């Protein structure tokens, strides 16, 4: 029986989408098959009644315009923006006849080309609605559109209120929205060349009259004005006692009631549009404005293995948090700056990035620690890749691999980064039972910098509910896992769900069959199995460099785990030499060589030194078998790791005796409080490049096996025969061998006895 169980609920992770299946063929299709057409563009298309802006078209469209503009600044990855998009589209279609008095537009701030313009307009969260009066001249003229709710009616009323805020320069195409007076009504047909005048009698706080006025803006030969209830003189003149109600005046002096006595805007507009002589003006055709941004072409779909973590995803998440999210503010100080410092410090401490990326983060961390306040220009300069520091850089643009999709990207990458940091903290911290620091850093970042403000509020509510109850590092892993699944359960089936990546509870059985068990007909989580899976799945050895590109103009040494944890070790390893560069080779050649080394590992093969992590078996195990299997010691894995680590040490010693530094042979030691992570494939490749044969390599390893006066030698043939098999595979082989031997022995005994019996029987008499 599992020690700790929790109830499994339906839902799914934003950091990955998986379909449970017991079929190995289905699993293969799930893990490796491409999903055509899953990549998407923005939330709005030319078919919507909105103007889709680009960075170079926004200002020249809304500044010095005779129309008022309402612009939604959104991020295509933002969950609240995705939920809000249908409402904004419906609003644009609902008030499309209000143009050119007011026009709706959108700008995707998630697009890298729009980042600066969104920052110039002071956008700090998504979605942000800004109203620009007619003849606006600068970004500061835009004011936030305050609305009571996200429904169409409240947004429509907010736009009308903002239109009425024009005092000096009224939009030329906008009709009067204030109530008509008796004096103005008396001379109306003398001063206006129209045939009809519709009077809408309503209460002072009603928006019906103003909405109908704007609805009829594009139609000729008719005008609409409102009469408020407090104007008793006009109400008595037309015998109006019901509010709202309408009266139609004709230029020839006739008058009749409009057959609508309810607060129904369509009834009034449909009646007025059908009047003889009322037609849409030619100057207002077509009613849908052209799109000001060319359609984007989706990038190629990347075929991925979902058992792996991709460095491209987590590095892209780091890039986005620092260069996109944290640069939206004009000034960073006090609690906001403190949250940023804590987040960067956690990245330096636990993020298992490439060497150049870690150097970049360390430099940034040292720079931040000296600051008490940071301006936007200072922060942008600190984030810039500098030519004078070729071994400290961050990728310029995000590359989403496992997080690709039409509605994923940054949120998926951020969840993945947070899970990775909690696991690395548990694996690397010398005090596993001390309070975790990653969770508090995450909470501060989301609270102050995460662009989707509604999403940030939801996360803050979850953190305030139970984050203070987390007591240790393993608890932080499980807390984030349960909260992530809770979010997935809430968002499953909603507009923010990518149809190609439906939200399920994670991990699914195809990745961790032992994580979910059934007890008394109920699906439960085995938290011990979940914890083991997380520590394996989010380990350094499961991070792959696929789809990464070498930065142009920079010499980069890239590898699976190439990072240095100790600053003093950095300086010793640098030694004034090449600083991590591959001498005599270009960026692409060095990158491809490192990638080939990484690919030598079989997918899903765990080379971690932890005895908790197991290699996947080709045989599906029952729960009892799984528990027994945990007690089997994998001597081959231990031997392989131990020999290779010793070989690496001996190679370093041999290199130092020959007057060569560790940097010359391309080895990087990564130490953090006694934890060591080595690129074993690179070590074996290095020994082979140095001309050592197999016997010589084994000899070096056996000579280095003396520790504490005790010599431990292993048979080379035993190591070779056991390589590549899990503990369960070896155990089953032994059992099957024993059973087959017993079967053969039984068959031999049976036929032996049968032959003796036949020989002992008397022969039949012959005729």
XYZ file of C-alpha atoms in Angstrom:
767
model
C 0.000 0.000 0.000
C 1.312 3.504 -0.746
C 2.246 5.605 2.224
C 0.529 8.826 1.173
C -2.443 9.051 -1.133
C -4.406 11.955 -2.534
C -7.542 11.995 -4.656
C -6.943 12.327 -8.404
C -9.188 14.806 -10.166
C -9.843 15.313 -13.865
C -7.996 18.136 -15.592
C -4.505 18.760 -17.096
C -1.181 20.644 -17.104
C -0.498 23.832 -19.019
C 3.137 22.758 -19.134
C 2.381 19.649 -21.167
C -0.486 17.736 -22.732
C -0.653 13.981 -22.688
C -3.235 11.296 -23.464
C -3.333 8.239 -21.235
C -3.091 4.927 -23.022
C -1.938 1.436 -22.131
C -1.068 0.547 -25.702
C 2.604 0.775 -26.552
C 1.717 1.720 -30.126
C -0.512 4.525 -28.868
C 2.308 5.636 -26.583
C 4.732 5.780 -29.494
C 2.329 7.879 -31.536
C 1.705 10.144 -28.572
C 5.347 10.774 -27.802
C 6.754 11.187 -31.283
C 3.996 11.973 -33.784
C 3.741 15.563 -35.061
C 0.520 17.511 -34.682
C -0.095 19.415 -37.939
C -1.685 22.812 -37.746
C -1.305 23.212 -33.994
C 0.701 26.362 -34.350
C -1.458 29.470 -34.428
C -1.244 33.175 -34.978
C -2.764 36.000 -32.914
C -6.189 36.014 -31.291
C -7.671 38.252 -33.997
C -7.950 37.878 -37.756
C -8.920 40.176 -40.657
C -12.432 38.711 -40.491
C -13.028 40.387 -37.121
C -14.409 43.940 -37.057
C -11.254 45.296 -35.422
C -8.096 46.916 -36.726
C -5.112 44.643 -36.048
C -2.163 46.960 -35.473
C 1.563 46.452 -35.830
C 4.301 48.441 -34.119
C 4.732 50.766 -37.107
C 1.006 51.353 -37.737
C -0.403 52.061 -34.268
C 0.840 55.609 -33.728
C 0.191 56.894 -37.228
C -3.349 55.507 -37.068
C -4.554 56.839 -33.721
C -2.564 60.065 -33.415
C -4.152 63.163 -35.024
C -7.092 61.001 -36.062
C -10.553 62.554 -36.368
C -11.948 59.375 -34.790
C -11.752 58.233 -31.209
C -9.978 54.881 -30.721
C -10.306 52.087 -28.180
C -7.277 49.769 -28.334
C -6.882 46.463 -26.562
C -3.261 45.670 -25.679
C -3.123 41.920 -25.156
C -0.735 38.954 -25.089
C -1.631 35.950 -27.208
C -0.482 33.562 -24.438
C -2.487 35.283 -21.674
C -5.350 33.096 -20.459
C -7.579 36.038 -19.547
C -6.899 37.636 -22.941
C -7.944 34.405 -24.648
C -11.169 34.335 -22.623
C -11.789 38.017 -23.332
C -11.161 37.830 -27.103
C -14.667 36.545 -28.030
C -16.205 39.389 -26.023
C -14.034 41.994 -27.759
C -14.863 40.531 -31.170
C -18.583 40.547 -30.371
C -18.347 44.146 -29.143
C -16.552 45.195 -32.333
C -19.274 43.596 -34.425
C -21.988 45.105 -32.235
C -20.762 48.711 -32.590
C -19.270 48.531 -36.087
C -21.852 51.135 -37.197
C -20.377 53.605 -34.680
C -17.455 54.200 -37.000
C -15.944 56.649 -37.719
C -16.930 58.245 -34.416
C -15.111 55.477 -32.539
C -13.046 52.535 -33.836
C -11.731 49.445 -32.077
C -8.193 48.097 -32.519
C -5.890 45.459 -31.028
C -2.121 45.036 -30.574
C -0.369 41.806 -29.548
C 2.292 42.719 -26.993
C 3.554 39.131 -26.964
C 5.053 39.745 -30.393
C 8.696 40.717 -29.953
C 8.368 43.446 -32.581
C 5.615 45.107 -30.511
C 7.438 45.001 -27.177
C 8.815 48.531 -27.345
C 5.593 50.165 -28.494
C 3.658 48.448 -25.688
C 6.237 49.681 -23.207
C 6.002 53.221 -24.617
C 2.247 53.145 -24.073
C 2.735 52.130 -20.428
C 1.269 48.629 -20.681
C 2.058 46.647 -17.522
C -0.630 43.956 -17.635
C -2.913 42.145 -20.042
C -5.451 42.793 -21.330
C -5.342 46.591 -21.087
C -8.032 48.712 -22.756
C -7.082 52.313 -23.551
C -9.314 55.066 -24.932
C -7.761 57.709 -27.180
C -9.734 60.859 -27.853
C -9.940 62.279 -31.321
C -6.791 64.204 -32.286
C -4.635 62.561 -29.600
C -0.956 63.356 -30.035
C 1.069 61.136 -27.664
C 0.828 57.804 -25.809
C 0.115 59.578 -22.531
C -3.187 60.865 -23.983
C -4.604 57.356 -23.765
C -6.626 56.621 -20.627
C -7.659 53.243 -19.284
C -11.190 52.291 -20.206
C -12.913 51.697 -16.902
C -15.772 49.232 -17.085
C -17.840 47.421 -14.489
C -17.603 44.037 -16.159
C -16.383 42.168 -19.206
C -19.823 41.903 -20.801
C -20.645 43.735 -24.008
C -23.176 46.073 -22.418
C -20.828 47.434 -19.755
C -18.050 47.911 -22.334
C -20.437 49.697 -24.682
C -21.562 52.049 -21.935
C -17.948 52.745 -20.918
C -17.097 53.754 -24.498
C -20.048 56.170 -24.572
C -18.963 57.706 -21.276
C -15.449 58.151 -22.651
C -16.809 59.732 -25.845
C -18.716 62.273 -23.768
C -15.450 63.241 -22.070
C -14.523 65.232 -25.212
C -14.775 68.890 -24.326
C -12.717 70.995 -26.717
C -12.412 68.825 -29.829
C -15.540 66.797 -30.455
C -15.058 64.025 -33.056
C -16.398 65.526 -36.310
C -18.275 62.372 -37.290
C -19.847 61.823 -33.862
C -23.443 63.123 -33.475
C -24.479 65.030 -30.332
C -25.068 62.739 -27.379
C -26.425 65.278 -24.908
C -30.221 65.600 -24.378
C -32.095 67.921 -26.751
C -33.748 71.044 -25.413
C -37.135 72.513 -26.374
C -35.483 75.504 -28.101
C -33.213 73.271 -30.181
C -36.149 71.086 -31.138
C -38.158 74.090 -32.324
C -35.648 74.970 -35.081
C -34.261 71.480 -35.722
C -35.531 70.928 -39.263
C -34.462 74.428 -40.274
C -30.840 73.791 -39.267
C -30.549 70.109 -40.253
C -31.142 68.660 -43.714
C -32.902 65.449 -42.673
C -36.369 64.032 -43.178
C -36.797 62.240 -39.856
C -36.004 63.041 -36.231
C -36.377 60.227 -33.711
C -36.789 61.292 -30.070
C -35.949 58.684 -27.419
C -37.545 59.503 -24.059
C -35.606 57.872 -21.234
C -34.324 58.245 -17.703
C -31.188 60.255 -17.011
C -28.966 57.208 -16.384
C -30.174 55.283 -19.444
C -27.827 54.692 -22.378
C -30.544 53.618 -24.831
C -30.887 56.962 -26.605
C -27.139 57.428 -27.037
C -26.682 53.877 -28.315
C -29.439 54.285 -30.914
C -27.935 57.643 -31.906
C -24.570 56.013 -32.644
C -26.225 53.008 -34.313
C -27.828 55.343 -36.898
C -24.601 57.312 -37.457
C -23.883 55.793 -40.871
C -27.451 56.262 -42.175
C -28.551 59.339 -44.096
C -31.772 61.352 -43.930
C -32.396 60.668 -40.224
C -31.229 62.004 -36.854
C -31.727 60.633 -33.349
C -31.773 62.646 -30.118
C -32.549 61.744 -26.542
C -34.995 63.434 -24.181
C -34.483 62.832 -20.457
C -37.318 62.299 -18.020
C -36.555 65.502 -16.147
C -37.547 67.547 -19.248
C -41.214 67.588 -18.318
C -42.048 70.250 -20.927
C -41.217 68.021 -23.886
C -42.734 64.968 -22.198
C -46.069 66.805 -21.830
C -45.883 68.132 -25.401
C -45.766 64.582 -26.799
C -47.963 62.999 -24.095
C -45.128 60.672 -23.009
C -45.718 58.857 -19.734
C -43.673 55.714 -20.297
C -39.882 55.604 -20.151
C -38.300 54.532 -22.351
C -40.418 55.281 -25.398
C -39.911 56.862 -28.822
C -41.529 59.436 -31.055
C -40.804 59.928 -34.760
C -41.029 63.464 -36.158
C -41.213 64.010 -39.933
C -40.102 67.167 -41.724
C -43.599 67.678 -43.138
C -44.909 68.170 -39.602
C -46.388 64.724 -38.926
C -45.629 62.791 -35.768
C -46.146 59.193 -34.627
C -45.009 56.881 -31.889
C -42.256 54.334 -32.388
C -43.715 50.866 -31.675
C -41.229 50.002 -28.942
C -41.790 50.660 -25.252
C -39.051 48.520 -23.733
C -35.339 49.042 -23.230
C -34.514 47.147 -26.424
C -32.020 48.815 -28.696
C -32.571 46.459 -31.694
C -36.303 47.286 -31.799
C -35.600 50.994 -32.262
C -32.777 50.607 -34.763
C -34.608 48.036 -36.904
C -37.664 50.292 -37.106
C -35.660 53.374 -38.057
C -33.535 51.577 -40.685
C -36.685 50.475 -42.517
C -38.100 53.994 -42.941
C -38.507 55.160 -46.542
C -35.524 57.185 -47.721
C -33.224 56.051 -44.892
C -30.138 54.505 -46.488
C -26.567 53.855 -45.495
C -24.231 56.556 -46.733
C -21.769 55.684 -49.474
C -18.900 57.170 -47.468
C -19.332 54.446 -44.838
C -18.905 51.432 -47.157
C -17.341 49.031 -46.440
C -18.009 48.921 -42.711
C -15.059 46.599 -41.890
C -11.736 48.505 -41.871
C -8.719 46.890 -43.519
C -6.196 45.100 -41.342
C -3.001 47.084 -40.875
C -0.712 44.116 -40.210
C 0.144 41.378 -42.708
C -0.929 37.877 -41.722
C 1.800 35.844 -40.081
C 2.822 32.389 -41.250
C 3.024 29.719 -38.538
C 6.472 28.233 -38.033
C 7.243 24.578 -38.701
C 5.966 22.062 -36.202
C 8.689 20.464 -34.082
C 8.548 16.717 -33.529
C 9.328 16.163 -29.860
C 9.676 13.415 -27.270
C 7.523 14.330 -24.290
C 9.591 12.221 -21.948
C 12.322 14.824 -22.298
C 12.802 18.350 -21.030
C 14.131 20.795 -23.592
C 16.645 23.437 -22.657
C 15.075 25.695 -25.289
C 11.815 25.865 -23.301
C 13.288 26.727 -19.910
C 15.858 29.156 -21.313
C 13.098 30.842 -23.316
C 11.073 31.157 -20.115
C 14.037 32.803 -18.368
C 14.477 35.130 -21.332
C 10.800 36.077 -21.315
C 10.652 36.732 -17.573
C 13.632 39.075 -17.655
C 13.505 40.805 -21.055
C 9.766 40.915 -21.690
C 7.926 40.870 -18.391
C 10.334 42.757 -16.125
C 11.007 45.557 -18.636
C 7.442 46.923 -18.716
C 7.965 49.223 -15.753
C 9.554 52.669 -15.860
C 11.093 52.266 -12.425
C 11.884 49.317 -10.138
C 12.259 49.876 -6.414
C 11.277 48.653 -2.954
C 9.199 45.450 -2.911
C 9.179 45.125 -6.693
C 12.964 45.318 -6.959
C 13.349 42.983 -3.975
C 11.143 40.389 -5.699
C 13.240 40.672 -8.860
C 16.491 40.229 -6.908
C 15.136 37.134 -5.182
C 13.981 35.617 -8.475
C 17.355 36.157 -10.190
C 19.214 34.800 -7.127
C 17.140 31.605 -7.258
C 17.913 31.235 -10.963
C 21.635 31.542 -10.259
C 21.420 29.007 -7.481
C 19.244 26.296 -8.996
C 18.752 26.815 -12.735
C 20.738 24.096 -14.607
C 21.487 26.210 -17.647
C 24.316 26.246 -20.141
C 27.594 27.797 -19.102
C 27.155 31.059 -21.020
C 23.605 31.513 -19.701
C 24.716 30.892 -16.116
C 27.556 33.416 -16.510
C 24.989 35.905 -17.776
C 22.710 35.312 -14.775
C 25.595 35.591 -12.299
C 26.671 38.915 -13.764
C 23.080 40.141 -13.588
C 22.731 38.941 -10.001
C 25.918 40.726 -8.904
C 24.768 43.914 -10.635
C 21.323 43.803 -9.005
C 22.715 43.311 -5.500
C 24.415 46.708 -5.738
C 21.198 48.554 -6.671
C 18.565 50.143 -4.464
C 16.515 51.373 -7.436
C 16.658 50.653 -11.163
C 15.317 52.728 -14.035
C 13.978 51.155 -17.183
C 16.956 52.266 -19.275
C 19.427 50.867 -16.716
C 17.610 47.554 -16.614
C 17.499 47.228 -20.398
C 21.219 48.000 -20.612
C 22.005 45.397 -17.938
C 20.008 42.771 -19.853
C 21.769 43.389 -23.155
C 24.235 40.785 -24.471
C 27.611 42.513 -24.531
C 30.323 41.859 -27.089
C 32.998 42.357 -24.455
C 31.545 39.378 -22.538
C 31.323 36.676 -25.219
C 30.914 33.890 -22.656
C 27.971 35.458 -20.850
C 24.805 35.756 -22.923
C 21.124 34.917 -23.084
C 19.330 33.933 -26.310
C 17.799 36.916 -28.082
C 14.488 35.260 -29.016
C 12.421 32.517 -27.372
C 12.220 29.083 -28.987
C 9.328 26.948 -27.788
C 9.690 23.200 -28.321
C 7.546 21.102 -25.961
C 5.621 24.318 -25.241
C 4.790 25.010 -28.863
C 1.148 25.521 -29.757
C -1.411 28.186 -30.510
C -2.215 29.129 -26.894
C 0.794 28.016 -24.871
C 4.340 29.348 -25.165
C 5.318 31.439 -22.170
C 2.806 30.115 -19.562
C 3.822 26.538 -20.390
C 7.509 27.458 -20.240
C 7.033 29.275 -16.935
C 5.293 26.282 -15.326
C 8.101 24.054 -16.593
C 10.733 26.433 -15.215
C 9.026 26.578 -11.809
C 8.801 22.771 -11.587
C 12.449 22.477 -12.605
C 13.565 24.958 -9.934
C 11.636 23.246 -7.123
C 13.119 19.871 -8.059
C 16.653 21.237 -8.378
C 16.316 22.909 -4.985
C 15.337 19.574 -3.432
C 18.210 17.754 -5.148
C 20.951 20.325 -4.558
C 20.135 21.870 -1.205
C 22.304 20.607 1.665
C 19.332 21.126 4.016
C 16.383 19.276 2.432
C 14.149 19.853 5.450
C 14.701 23.613 5.572
C 11.910 25.940 4.337
C 12.016 26.249 0.523
C 13.091 29.505 -1.074
C 11.966 28.822 -4.651
C 8.255 29.084 -3.845
C 8.575 32.527 -2.263
C 10.632 33.749 -5.237
C 7.965 32.409 -7.608
C 5.218 34.123 -5.647
C 7.008 37.460 -5.714
C 7.679 37.273 -9.427
C 4.086 36.336 -10.325
C 2.673 39.020 -8.033
C 4.738 41.883 -9.428
C 5.660 40.927 -12.987
C 3.387 38.295 -14.547
C 1.547 40.057 -17.363
C -1.773 38.211 -17.142
C -3.086 40.028 -14.100
C -6.133 37.831 -13.567
C -3.871 34.767 -13.697
C -1.548 36.423 -11.172
C -4.501 37.077 -8.852
C -5.523 33.409 -9.038
C -1.980 32.266 -8.225
C -1.757 34.713 -5.326
C -5.019 33.352 -3.926
C -3.649 29.796 -4.031
C -0.383 30.939 -2.421
C -2.171 32.804 0.358
C -4.290 29.737 1.017
C -1.599 27.158 1.746
C 1.937 28.096 0.653
C 2.938 28.937 4.226
C 2.183 25.332 5.216
C 5.027 23.970 3.058
C 7.850 22.945 5.413
C 10.505 21.309 3.229
C 11.886 21.042 -0.279
C 9.934 17.910 -1.233
C 6.797 19.608 0.002
C 7.382 22.498 -2.398
C 7.537 20.030 -5.317
C 4.210 18.489 -4.341
C 2.569 21.850 -3.570
C 3.357 23.232 -7.013
C 2.260 19.958 -8.645
C -1.140 19.953 -6.918
C -1.750 23.646 -7.667
C -0.793 23.179 -11.293
C -3.266 20.323 -11.625
C -5.906 22.445 -9.908
C -5.393 25.162 -12.518
C -5.622 22.584 -15.287
C -8.870 21.216 -13.893
C -10.322 24.733 -13.811
C -9.223 25.604 -17.354
C -10.030 22.273 -19.014
C -12.512 22.776 -21.822
C -12.333 26.587 -21.725
C -11.312 28.978 -24.496
C -7.723 29.137 -23.237
C -7.214 25.407 -23.817
C -5.193 24.535 -26.888
C -7.292 22.032 -28.886
C -4.128 20.119 -29.784
C -3.033 19.954 -26.134
C -6.135 19.209 -24.012
C -5.615 19.790 -20.323
C -5.326 16.607 -18.255
C -4.003 15.767 -14.818
C -0.227 15.385 -14.907
C 1.725 13.137 -14.978
C -0.389 10.820 -17.148
C -0.026 7.065 -16.988
C 2.001 6.967 -20.187
C 4.772 8.779 -18.336
C 4.263 7.475 -14.796
C 2.036 4.413 -14.604
C 2.662 3.991 -10.867
C 1.671 7.571 -9.970
C -2.061 6.832 -10.275
C -3.630 3.859 -8.527
C -7.199 2.697 -7.948
C -8.423 1.934 -4.434
C -12.037 0.856 -3.872
C -12.956 2.080 -7.334
C -11.484 5.562 -6.793
C -8.528 6.979 -8.695
C -5.840 8.149 -6.287
C -2.378 9.691 -6.509
C 0.602 7.952 -4.923
C 2.551 11.021 -3.838
C 5.727 9.045 -3.190
C 5.686 7.797 -6.773
C 4.891 11.300 -8.021
C 7.831 12.692 -6.086
C 10.173 10.070 -7.518
C 8.913 10.795 -11.012
C 9.384 14.550 -10.652
C 12.925 14.164 -9.379
C 13.721 12.015 -12.371
C 11.789 13.910 -15.053
C 13.106 17.327 -13.972
C 16.661 16.167 -13.373
C 19.585 17.662 -15.251
C 20.270 14.477 -17.158
C 16.800 14.673 -18.740
C 17.414 18.117 -20.283
C 18.189 18.053 -24.005
C 19.660 20.683 -26.303
C 17.532 19.912 -29.342
C 16.370 22.870 -31.474
C 18.807 25.294 -29.841
C 20.807 27.557 -32.121
C 24.242 29.052 -31.566
C 24.033 32.798 -31.076
C 25.350 34.722 -34.068
C 28.698 36.384 -33.506
C 29.311 34.578 -30.230
C 31.528 31.582 -29.601
C 29.564 29.206 -27.482
C 30.383 25.913 -25.804
C 27.094 24.133 -25.279
C 26.391 20.831 -23.566
C 23.824 19.043 -21.504
C 24.871 20.272 -18.078
C 27.697 22.686 -18.803
C 27.549 25.143 -15.951
C 29.852 26.049 -13.104
C 28.423 26.516 -9.646
C 31.400 27.990 -7.826
C 32.762 31.424 -8.701
C 36.266 30.536 -7.534
C 36.161 27.398 -9.655
C 35.127 29.598 -12.587
C 38.228 31.739 -12.258
C 40.500 28.703 -11.863
C 39.000 27.010 -14.893
C 39.163 30.169 -16.985
C 42.840 30.611 -16.145
C 43.054 33.537 -18.530
C 42.496 31.265 -21.491
C 39.747 30.964 -24.007
C 36.925 31.455 -21.544
C 34.911 28.471 -22.685
C 35.495 28.931 -26.391
C 36.135 26.048 -28.729
C 39.585 26.881 -30.067
C 39.940 26.762 -33.823
C 36.318 25.871 -34.511
C 33.218 27.912 -35.357
C 30.030 28.192 -33.352
C 28.030 25.794 -35.480
C 30.695 23.061 -35.470
C 31.126 23.201 -31.689
C 27.379 23.167 -31.162
C 26.776 20.202 -33.465
C 29.549 18.192 -31.788
C 28.054 18.823 -28.357
C 24.603 17.916 -29.604
C 25.873 14.604 -31.001
C 27.364 13.784 -27.622
C 24.036 14.476 -25.975
C 22.118 12.299 -28.415
C 24.232 9.270 -27.501
C 21.959 8.822 -24.544
C 18.941 6.639 -25.151
C 15.637 8.517 -24.680
C 14.356 8.139 -21.167
C 17.601 6.578 -19.863
C 18.368 8.069 -16.446
C 22.059 8.327 -15.573
C 21.574 10.099 -12.298
C 23.499 8.832 -9.304
C 20.323 8.756 -7.217
C 19.211 5.226 -6.351
C 15.658 6.561 -6.310
C 15.526 7.063 -10.058
C 15.005 3.948 -12.146
C 15.601 3.161 -15.771
C 12.350 2.459 -17.631
C 11.719 -1.208 -18.138
C 10.342 -2.799 -21.278
C 8.067 -4.939 -19.088
C 4.980 -3.463 -17.473
C 5.074 -4.132 -13.739
C 2.383 -4.577 -11.160
C 2.398 -2.581 -7.939
C 3.861 -5.455 -5.919
C 6.567 -6.051 -8.491
C 7.371 -2.337 -8.428
C 7.843 -2.396 -4.647
C 10.100 -5.458 -4.867
C 12.032 -3.934 -7.738
C 12.966 -0.927 -5.621
C 14.973 -3.192 -3.334
C 17.172 -4.553 -6.161
C 20.557 -2.862 -6.361
C 21.596 -1.937 -9.904
C 25.296 -2.750 -9.674
C 25.851 -2.112 -13.373
C 24.530 1.429 -13.207
C 26.556 2.117 -10.083
C 29.681 0.661 -11.674
C 29.196 2.600 -14.881
C 28.789 5.923 -13.081
C 31.621 5.235 -10.662
C 34.100 4.129 -13.323
C 33.303 7.060 -15.555
C 33.623 9.621 -12.772
C 36.994 8.142 -11.864
C 38.054 8.143 -15.484
C 37.191 11.812 -15.717
C 39.225 12.557 -12.614
C 42.215 10.615 -13.919
C 41.937 12.375 -17.283
C 42.096 15.718 -15.521
C 45.136 14.622 -13.531
C 46.850 13.289 -16.651
C 46.114 16.545 -18.437
C 47.592 18.610 -15.612
C 50.766 16.464 -15.617
C 51.209 17.212 -19.301
C 51.014 20.952 -18.655
C 47.486 21.295 -20.079
C 44.561 22.941 -18.279
C 41.091 21.478 -17.879
C 39.784 24.115 -20.236
C 42.067 22.759 -22.976
C 40.325 19.405 -22.918
C 36.887 21.002 -22.670
C 35.879 19.592 -19.264
C 33.740 21.590 -16.891
C 33.299 20.554 -13.284
C 30.023 21.582 -11.707
C 30.064 21.677 -7.913
C 27.491 23.022 -5.530
C 27.823 22.042 -1.897
C 29.221 18.637 -2.638
C 26.855 17.887 -5.528
C 28.587 16.930 -8.746
C 27.138 16.517 -12.222
C 29.431 15.372 -15.030
C 29.001 14.921 -18.758
C 29.955 11.231 -18.904
C 29.579 10.918 -22.662
C 31.942 13.852 -23.151
C 34.422 12.197 -20.762
C 34.436 8.906 -22.673
C 34.712 10.758 -25.962
C 37.603 12.795 -24.572
C 39.531 9.686 -23.484
C 39.060 8.155 -26.915
C 40.191 11.375 -28.610
C 43.365 11.245 -26.518
C 44.192 7.932 -28.172
C 43.363 5.596 -25.300
C 42.089 2.148 -26.139
C 39.385 0.218 -24.313
C 41.862 -1.815 -22.216
C 43.764 1.317 -21.270
C 40.576 3.109 -20.214
C 39.502 0.166 -18.066
C 42.990 0.046 -16.541
C 42.827 3.718 -15.594
C 39.450 3.187 -13.965
C 40.558 0.152 -11.993
C 43.690 1.920 -10.767
C 41.525 4.740 -9.426
C 39.301 2.381 -7.466
C 41.289 2.602 -4.205
C 39.291 4.545 -1.631
C 39.876 4.337 2.115
C 42.385 1.506 1.747
C 39.774 -0.823 0.252
C 40.170 -1.943 -3.374
C 36.922 -2.556 -5.277
C 37.456 -4.205 -8.652
C 34.786 -5.150 -11.101
C 34.887 -7.587 -13.964
C 34.938 -5.872 -17.323
C 32.872 -8.656 -18.891
C 30.229 -8.468 -16.186
C 29.928 -4.746 -16.786
C 29.633 -5.209 -20.550
C 27.009 -7.969 -20.291
C 24.854 -5.939 -17.896
C 25.006 -2.622 -19.731
C 21.724 -1.192 -20.953
C 19.430 -3.373 -18.796
C 17.375 -2.292 -15.799
C 17.326 -4.145 -12.505
C 13.981 -5.732 -13.313
C 15.191 -6.888 -16.723
C 18.186 -8.670 -15.194
C 16.014 -10.229 -12.459
C 13.455 -11.466 -14.963
C 16.187 -12.935 -17.137
C 17.446 -14.942 -14.181
C 13.930 -16.138 -13.308
C 13.159 -17.064 -16.904
C 16.479 -18.887 -17.200
C 15.693 -20.889 -14.073
C 12.160 -21.723 -15.265
C 13.382 -22.787 -18.709
C 16.022 -25.016 -17.089
C 13.387 -26.648 -14.892
C 11.114 -27.121 -17.907
C 13.880 -28.818 -19.867
C 14.704 -31.008 -16.890
C 11.057 -32.017 -16.575
C 10.801 -32.820 -20.267
C 13.978 -34.906 -20.071
C 12.655 -36.866 -17.062
C 9.278 -37.443 -18.756
C 10.724 -38.857 -21.974
C 13.298 -40.925 -20.066
C 10.594 -42.604 -17.989
C 8.447 -43.129 -21.093
C 11.269 -44.883 -22.935
C 11.897 -47.178 -19.961
C 8.187 -48.003 -19.807
C 8.050 -48.872 -23.509
C 11.142 -51.095 -23.253
C 9.663 -52.984 -20.309
C 6.362 -53.878 -22.049
C 6.160 -57.493 -23.567
C 6.004 -57.714 -27.361
C 2.757 -58.777 -29.066
C 2.692 -62.357 -30.407
C 3.114 -62.622 -34.129
C 0.488 -64.413 -36.259
